[in-house]
GROMACS .gro file of C-alpha atoms in nm:
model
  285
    1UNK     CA    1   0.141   2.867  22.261
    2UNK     CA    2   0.233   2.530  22.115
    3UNK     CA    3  -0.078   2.530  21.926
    4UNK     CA    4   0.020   2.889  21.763
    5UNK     CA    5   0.348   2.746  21.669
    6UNK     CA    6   0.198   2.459  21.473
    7UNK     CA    7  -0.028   2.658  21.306
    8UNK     CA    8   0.239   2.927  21.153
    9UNK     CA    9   0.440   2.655  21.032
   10UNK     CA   10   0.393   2.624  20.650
   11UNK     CA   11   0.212   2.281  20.629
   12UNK     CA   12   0.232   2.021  20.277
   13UNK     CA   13   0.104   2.083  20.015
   14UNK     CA   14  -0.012   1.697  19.994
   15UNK     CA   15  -0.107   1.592  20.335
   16UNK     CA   16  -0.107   1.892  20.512
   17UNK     CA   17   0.143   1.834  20.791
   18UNK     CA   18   0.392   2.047  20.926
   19UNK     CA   19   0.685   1.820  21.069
   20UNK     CA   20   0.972   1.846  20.853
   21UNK     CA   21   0.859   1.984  20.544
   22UNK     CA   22   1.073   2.191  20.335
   23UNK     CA   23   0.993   2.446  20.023
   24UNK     CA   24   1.111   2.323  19.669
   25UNK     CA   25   1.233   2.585  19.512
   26UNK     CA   26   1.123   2.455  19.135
   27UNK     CA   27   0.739   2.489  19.244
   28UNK     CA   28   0.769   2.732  19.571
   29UNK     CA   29   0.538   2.459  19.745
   30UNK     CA   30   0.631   2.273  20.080
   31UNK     CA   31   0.627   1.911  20.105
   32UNK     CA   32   0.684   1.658  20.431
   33UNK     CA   33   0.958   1.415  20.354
   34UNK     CA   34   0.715   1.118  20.250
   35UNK     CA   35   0.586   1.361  20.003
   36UNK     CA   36   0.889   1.506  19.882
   37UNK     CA   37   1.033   1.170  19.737
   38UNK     CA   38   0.721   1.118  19.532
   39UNK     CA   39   0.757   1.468  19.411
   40UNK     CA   40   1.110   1.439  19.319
   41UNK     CA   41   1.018   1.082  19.177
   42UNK     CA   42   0.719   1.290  18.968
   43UNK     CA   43   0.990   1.525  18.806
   44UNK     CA   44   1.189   1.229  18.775
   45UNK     CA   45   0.941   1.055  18.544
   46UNK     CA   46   0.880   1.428  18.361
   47UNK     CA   47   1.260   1.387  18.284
   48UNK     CA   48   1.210   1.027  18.137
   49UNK     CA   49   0.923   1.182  17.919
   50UNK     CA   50   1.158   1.470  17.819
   51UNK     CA   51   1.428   1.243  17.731
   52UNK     CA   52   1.247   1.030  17.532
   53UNK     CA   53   1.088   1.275  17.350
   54UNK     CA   54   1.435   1.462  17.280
   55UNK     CA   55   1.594   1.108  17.179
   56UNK     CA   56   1.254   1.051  16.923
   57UNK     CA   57   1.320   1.373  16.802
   58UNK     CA   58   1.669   1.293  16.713
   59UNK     CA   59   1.615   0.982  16.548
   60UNK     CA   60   1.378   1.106  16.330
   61UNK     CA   61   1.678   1.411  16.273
   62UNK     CA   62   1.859   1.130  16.177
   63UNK     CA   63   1.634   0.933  15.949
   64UNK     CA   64   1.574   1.225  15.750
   65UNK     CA   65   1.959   1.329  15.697
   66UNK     CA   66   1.998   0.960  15.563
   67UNK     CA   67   1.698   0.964  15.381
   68UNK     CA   68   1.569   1.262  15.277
   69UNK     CA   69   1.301   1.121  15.126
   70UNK     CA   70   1.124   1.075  15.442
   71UNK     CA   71   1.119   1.424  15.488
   72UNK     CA   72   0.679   1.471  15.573
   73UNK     CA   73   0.679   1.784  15.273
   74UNK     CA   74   0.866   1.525  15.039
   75UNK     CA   75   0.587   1.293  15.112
   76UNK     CA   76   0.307   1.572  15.015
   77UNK     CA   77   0.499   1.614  14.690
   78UNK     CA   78   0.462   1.229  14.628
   79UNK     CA   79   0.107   1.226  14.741
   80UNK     CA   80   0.036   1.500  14.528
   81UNK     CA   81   0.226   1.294  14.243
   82UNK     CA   82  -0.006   1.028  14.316
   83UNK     CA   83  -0.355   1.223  14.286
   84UNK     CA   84  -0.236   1.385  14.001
   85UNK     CA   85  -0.138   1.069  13.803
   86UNK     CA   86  -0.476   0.902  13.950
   87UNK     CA   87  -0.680   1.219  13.784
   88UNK     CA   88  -0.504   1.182  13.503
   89UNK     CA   89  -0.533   0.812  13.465
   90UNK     CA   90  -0.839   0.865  13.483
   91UNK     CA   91  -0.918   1.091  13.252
   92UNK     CA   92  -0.716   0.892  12.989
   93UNK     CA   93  -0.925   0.650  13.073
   94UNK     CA   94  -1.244   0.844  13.047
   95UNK     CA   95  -1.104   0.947  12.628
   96UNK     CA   96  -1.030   0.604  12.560
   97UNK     CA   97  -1.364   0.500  12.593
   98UNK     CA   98  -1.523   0.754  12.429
   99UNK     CA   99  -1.281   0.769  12.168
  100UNK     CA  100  -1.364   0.344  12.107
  101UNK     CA  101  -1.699   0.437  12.082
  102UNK     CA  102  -1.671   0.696  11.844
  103UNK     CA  103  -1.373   0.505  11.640
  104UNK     CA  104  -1.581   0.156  11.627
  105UNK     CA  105  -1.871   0.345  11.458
  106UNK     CA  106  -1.624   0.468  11.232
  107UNK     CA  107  -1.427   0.189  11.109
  108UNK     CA  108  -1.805   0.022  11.093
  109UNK     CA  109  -1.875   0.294  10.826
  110UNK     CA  110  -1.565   0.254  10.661
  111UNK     CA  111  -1.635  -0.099  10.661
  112UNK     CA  112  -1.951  -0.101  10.499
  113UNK     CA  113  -1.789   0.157  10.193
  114UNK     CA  114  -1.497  -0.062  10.124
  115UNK     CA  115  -1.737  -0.371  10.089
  116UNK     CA  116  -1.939  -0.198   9.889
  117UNK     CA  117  -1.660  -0.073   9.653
  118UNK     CA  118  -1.555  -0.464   9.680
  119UNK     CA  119  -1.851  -0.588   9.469
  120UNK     CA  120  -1.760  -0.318   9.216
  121UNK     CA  121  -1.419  -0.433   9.165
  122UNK     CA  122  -1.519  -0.784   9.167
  123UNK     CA  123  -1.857  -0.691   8.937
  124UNK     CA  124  -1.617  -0.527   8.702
  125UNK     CA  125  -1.359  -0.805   8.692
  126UNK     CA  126  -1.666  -1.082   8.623
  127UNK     CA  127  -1.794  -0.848   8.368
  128UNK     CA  128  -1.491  -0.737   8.246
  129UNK     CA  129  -1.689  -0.392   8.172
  130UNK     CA  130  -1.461  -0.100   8.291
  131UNK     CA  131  -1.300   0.185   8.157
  132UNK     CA  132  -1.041   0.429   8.271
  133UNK     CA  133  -1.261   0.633   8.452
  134UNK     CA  134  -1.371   0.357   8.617
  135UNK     CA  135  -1.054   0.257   8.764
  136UNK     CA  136  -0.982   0.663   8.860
  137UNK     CA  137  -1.311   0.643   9.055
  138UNK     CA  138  -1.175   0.325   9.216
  139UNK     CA  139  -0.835   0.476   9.285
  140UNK     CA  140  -1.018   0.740   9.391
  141UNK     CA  141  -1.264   0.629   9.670
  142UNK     CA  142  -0.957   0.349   9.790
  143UNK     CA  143  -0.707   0.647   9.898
  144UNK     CA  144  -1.041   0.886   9.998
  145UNK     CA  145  -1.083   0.527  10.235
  146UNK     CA  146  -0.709   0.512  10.336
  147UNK     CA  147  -0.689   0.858  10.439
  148UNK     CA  148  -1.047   0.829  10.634
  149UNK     CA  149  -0.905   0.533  10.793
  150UNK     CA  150  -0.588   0.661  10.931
  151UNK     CA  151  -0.713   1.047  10.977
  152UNK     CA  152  -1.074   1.068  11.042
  153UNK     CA  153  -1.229   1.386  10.946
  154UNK     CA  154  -1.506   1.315  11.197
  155UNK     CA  155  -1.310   1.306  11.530
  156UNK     CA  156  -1.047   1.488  11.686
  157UNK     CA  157  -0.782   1.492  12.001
  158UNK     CA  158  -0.806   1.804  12.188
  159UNK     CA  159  -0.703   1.956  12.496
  160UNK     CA  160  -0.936   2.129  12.726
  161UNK     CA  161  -0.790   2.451  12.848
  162UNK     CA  162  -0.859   2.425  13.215
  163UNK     CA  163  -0.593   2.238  13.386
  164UNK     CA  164  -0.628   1.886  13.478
  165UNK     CA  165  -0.397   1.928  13.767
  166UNK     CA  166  -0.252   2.247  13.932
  167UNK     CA  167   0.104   2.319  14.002
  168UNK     CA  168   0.301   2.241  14.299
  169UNK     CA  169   0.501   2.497  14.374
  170UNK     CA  170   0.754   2.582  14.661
  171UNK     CA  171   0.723   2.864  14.902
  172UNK     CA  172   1.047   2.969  15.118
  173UNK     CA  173   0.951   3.205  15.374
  174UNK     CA  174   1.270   3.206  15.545
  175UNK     CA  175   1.365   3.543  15.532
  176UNK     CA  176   1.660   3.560  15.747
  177UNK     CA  177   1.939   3.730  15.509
  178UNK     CA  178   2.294   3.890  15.534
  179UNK     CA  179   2.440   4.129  15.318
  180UNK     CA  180   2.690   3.962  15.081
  181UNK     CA  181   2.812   4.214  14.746
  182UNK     CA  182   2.932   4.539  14.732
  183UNK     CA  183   3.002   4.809  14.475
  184UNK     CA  184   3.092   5.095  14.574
  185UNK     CA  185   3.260   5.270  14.910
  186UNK     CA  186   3.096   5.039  15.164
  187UNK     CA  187   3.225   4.764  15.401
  188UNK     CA  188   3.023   4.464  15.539
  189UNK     CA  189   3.107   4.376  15.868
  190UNK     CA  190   2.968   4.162  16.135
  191UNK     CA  191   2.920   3.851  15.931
  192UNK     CA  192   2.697   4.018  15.697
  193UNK     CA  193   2.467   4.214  15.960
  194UNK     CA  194   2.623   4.561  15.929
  195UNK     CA  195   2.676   4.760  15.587
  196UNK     CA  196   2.989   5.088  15.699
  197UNK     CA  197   2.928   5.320  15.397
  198UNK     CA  198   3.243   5.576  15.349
  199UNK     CA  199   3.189   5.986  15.441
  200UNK     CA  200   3.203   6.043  15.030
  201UNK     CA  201   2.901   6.172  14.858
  202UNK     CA  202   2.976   5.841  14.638
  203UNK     CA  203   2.697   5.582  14.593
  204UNK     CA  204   2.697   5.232  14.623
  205UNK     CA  205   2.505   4.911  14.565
  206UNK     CA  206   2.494   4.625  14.861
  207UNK     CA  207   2.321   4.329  14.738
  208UNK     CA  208   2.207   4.034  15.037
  209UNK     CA  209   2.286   3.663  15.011
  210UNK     CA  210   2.019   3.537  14.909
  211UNK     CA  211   1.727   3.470  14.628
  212UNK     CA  212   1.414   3.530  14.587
  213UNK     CA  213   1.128   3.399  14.384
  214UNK     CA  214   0.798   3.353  14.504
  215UNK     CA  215   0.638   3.411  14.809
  216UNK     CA  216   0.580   3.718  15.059
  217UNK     CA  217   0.880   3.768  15.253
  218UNK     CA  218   1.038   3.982  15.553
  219UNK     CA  219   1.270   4.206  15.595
  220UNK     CA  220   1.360   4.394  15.949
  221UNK     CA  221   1.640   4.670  15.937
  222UNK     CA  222   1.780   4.961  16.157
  223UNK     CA  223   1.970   5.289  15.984
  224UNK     CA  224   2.212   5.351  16.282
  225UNK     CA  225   2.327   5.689  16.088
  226UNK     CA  226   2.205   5.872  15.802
  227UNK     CA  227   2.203   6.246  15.862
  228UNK     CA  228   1.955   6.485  15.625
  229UNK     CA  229   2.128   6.496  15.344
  230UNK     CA  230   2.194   6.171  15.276
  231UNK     CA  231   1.989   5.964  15.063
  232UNK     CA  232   1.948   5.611  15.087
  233UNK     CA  233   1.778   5.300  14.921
  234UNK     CA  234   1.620   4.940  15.003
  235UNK     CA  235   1.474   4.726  14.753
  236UNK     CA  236   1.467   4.429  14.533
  237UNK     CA  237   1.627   4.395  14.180
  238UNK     CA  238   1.684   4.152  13.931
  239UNK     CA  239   1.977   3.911  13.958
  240UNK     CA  240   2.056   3.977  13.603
  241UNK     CA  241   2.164   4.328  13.679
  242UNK     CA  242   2.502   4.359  13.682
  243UNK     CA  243   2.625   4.517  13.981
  244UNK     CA  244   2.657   4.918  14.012
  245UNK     CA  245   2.623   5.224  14.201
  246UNK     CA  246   2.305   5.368  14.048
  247UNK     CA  247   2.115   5.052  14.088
  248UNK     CA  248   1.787   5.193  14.145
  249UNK     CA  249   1.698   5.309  13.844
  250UNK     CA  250   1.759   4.970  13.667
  251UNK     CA  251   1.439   4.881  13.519
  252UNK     CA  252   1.358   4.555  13.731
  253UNK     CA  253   1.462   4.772  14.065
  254UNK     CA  254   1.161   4.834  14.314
  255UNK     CA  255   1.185   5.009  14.678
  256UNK     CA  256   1.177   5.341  14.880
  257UNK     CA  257   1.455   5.599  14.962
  258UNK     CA  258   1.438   5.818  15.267
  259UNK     CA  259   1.302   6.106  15.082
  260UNK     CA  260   0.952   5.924  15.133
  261UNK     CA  261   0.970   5.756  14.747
  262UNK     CA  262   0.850   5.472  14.560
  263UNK     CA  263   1.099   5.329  14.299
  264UNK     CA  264   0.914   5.148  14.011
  265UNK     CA  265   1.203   5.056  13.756
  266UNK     CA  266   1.337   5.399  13.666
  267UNK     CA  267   1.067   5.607  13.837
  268UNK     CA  268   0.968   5.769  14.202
  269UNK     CA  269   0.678   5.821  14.380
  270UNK     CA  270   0.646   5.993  14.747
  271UNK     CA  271   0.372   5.814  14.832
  272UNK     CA  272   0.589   5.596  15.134
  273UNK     CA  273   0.739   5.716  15.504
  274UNK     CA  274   1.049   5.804  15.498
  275UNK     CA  275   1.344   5.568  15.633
  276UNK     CA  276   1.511   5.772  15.918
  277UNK     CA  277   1.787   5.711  16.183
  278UNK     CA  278   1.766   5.524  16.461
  279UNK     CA  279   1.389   5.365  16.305
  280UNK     CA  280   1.367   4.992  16.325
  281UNK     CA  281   1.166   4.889  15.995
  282UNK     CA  282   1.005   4.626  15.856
  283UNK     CA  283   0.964   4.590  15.494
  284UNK     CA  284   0.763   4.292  15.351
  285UNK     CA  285   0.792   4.164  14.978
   0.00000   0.00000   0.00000
């Protein structure tokens, strides 16, 4: 009997001993009381870790508030920086040499035609033999030399068309908006989450908080009520637009209505499923 008692008692999970174990209620195992203090002292230390982690975490919160600089995608944009100036270091350097290659064979040849045009002056000065054409032919080649030397007809600066480098560019993908304008008979309510449109036939514009550039973003939406013969639009449009009730057909507008149509500027397709009440959407851009 004794021996059936022991054995239907729920034993720990460590040492496998009955006598006053007791069930945490974290892990649903049992533990004896030896074993219970080293598992409490185990979460303990999990704690610790936790903390420390949390407090790591924080400081480096902190570190980038005062220095933003520190921020890890700041420091892509500055290695970036650095590769590009490297590549393009280099390839200065790269010109330079050719170009002193190319310019010191030059300025050789130059060399050699105003030496030779030296004798003649100083042949014609000994010999005092010279006419006016003679001194036009000097005046002549000297500027033909100047103008060689300072803008050589036999090399050029150029730029290659493919890019050296390629753009950084920014990507926000937070798409997490609120409605902000309104023209028309509408109300925003709920901080921006909830556009109240008026029972008149009236249309309106409601235009979201924020701006958008580049990048795929988005957008998730529920019409609560919109009965048959109402119509309905969600889209983008240029920030230049001025605000108004026929939006849509503004020529840098682009969306769908509930009547199943594509809005390109001024113009609509059905070619899309229909927004309907009650149907959670998401629309990507």
């Amino acid at each position: 009997m004794a021996s059936s008692t022991i054995s239907s008692k729920l034993l720990c999970v460590i040492c496998n001993k009955g006598k006053g174990s007791f069930k945490c209620e974290g892990c649903s195992q049992m533990f004896c009381p030896k074993h219970s203090n080293d598992h409490r002292n185990e979460l303990s230390k999990q704690l610790e870790e936790i903390v420390i982690t949390h407090d790591l975490m924080q400081q480096t919160l902190i570190q980038q508030i005062e220095d933003p600089q520190q921020h890890p995608l700041l420091k892509k944009i500055n290695q970036w920086e650095r590769k590009a100036i490297t590549k393009i270091r280099k390839a200065a350097e790269e010109a330079r040499n050719k170009l002193l290659i190319t310019t010191t064979e030059h300025t050789t040849n130059i060399k050699q035609k105003l030496k030779n045009l030296s004798n003649e002056l100083r042949q014609g000065q000994e010999d005092n033999d010279f006419i006016e054409t003679d001194l036009q032919q000097w005046t002549q080649k000297l500027e033909e030399l100047e103008k060689e030397l300072h803008n050589p007809t036999t090399v050029a600066i150029l730029e290659d068309s493919t890019p050296l480098i390629t753009k950084i560019l920014i990507a926000y993908h937070d798409t997490y908006d609120v409605f902000e304008r309104v023209c028309g008979n509408a109300q925003i309510k709920e901080n921006g989450c909830l556009i109240v449109k008026d029972g008149s036939t009236d249309q309106a514009e409601i235009r979201g908080k924020n701006e958008y550039n580049i990048g795929r973003h988005k957008f998730s939406f529920q019409i609560e009520q919109l009965t048959s013969n109402e119509w309905i639009f969600f889209g983008i449009i240029s920030k230049s637009e001025p605000m108004r009730a026929y939006s849509f057909s503004s020529g840098s507008s682009y969306g769908w209505s509930n009547q199943g149509e594509i809005y390109i500027g001024v113009t609509g397709q059905n070619t899309y499923p229909t927004l309907t009440q009650h149907r959670s959407l998401t629309i990507s851009l």
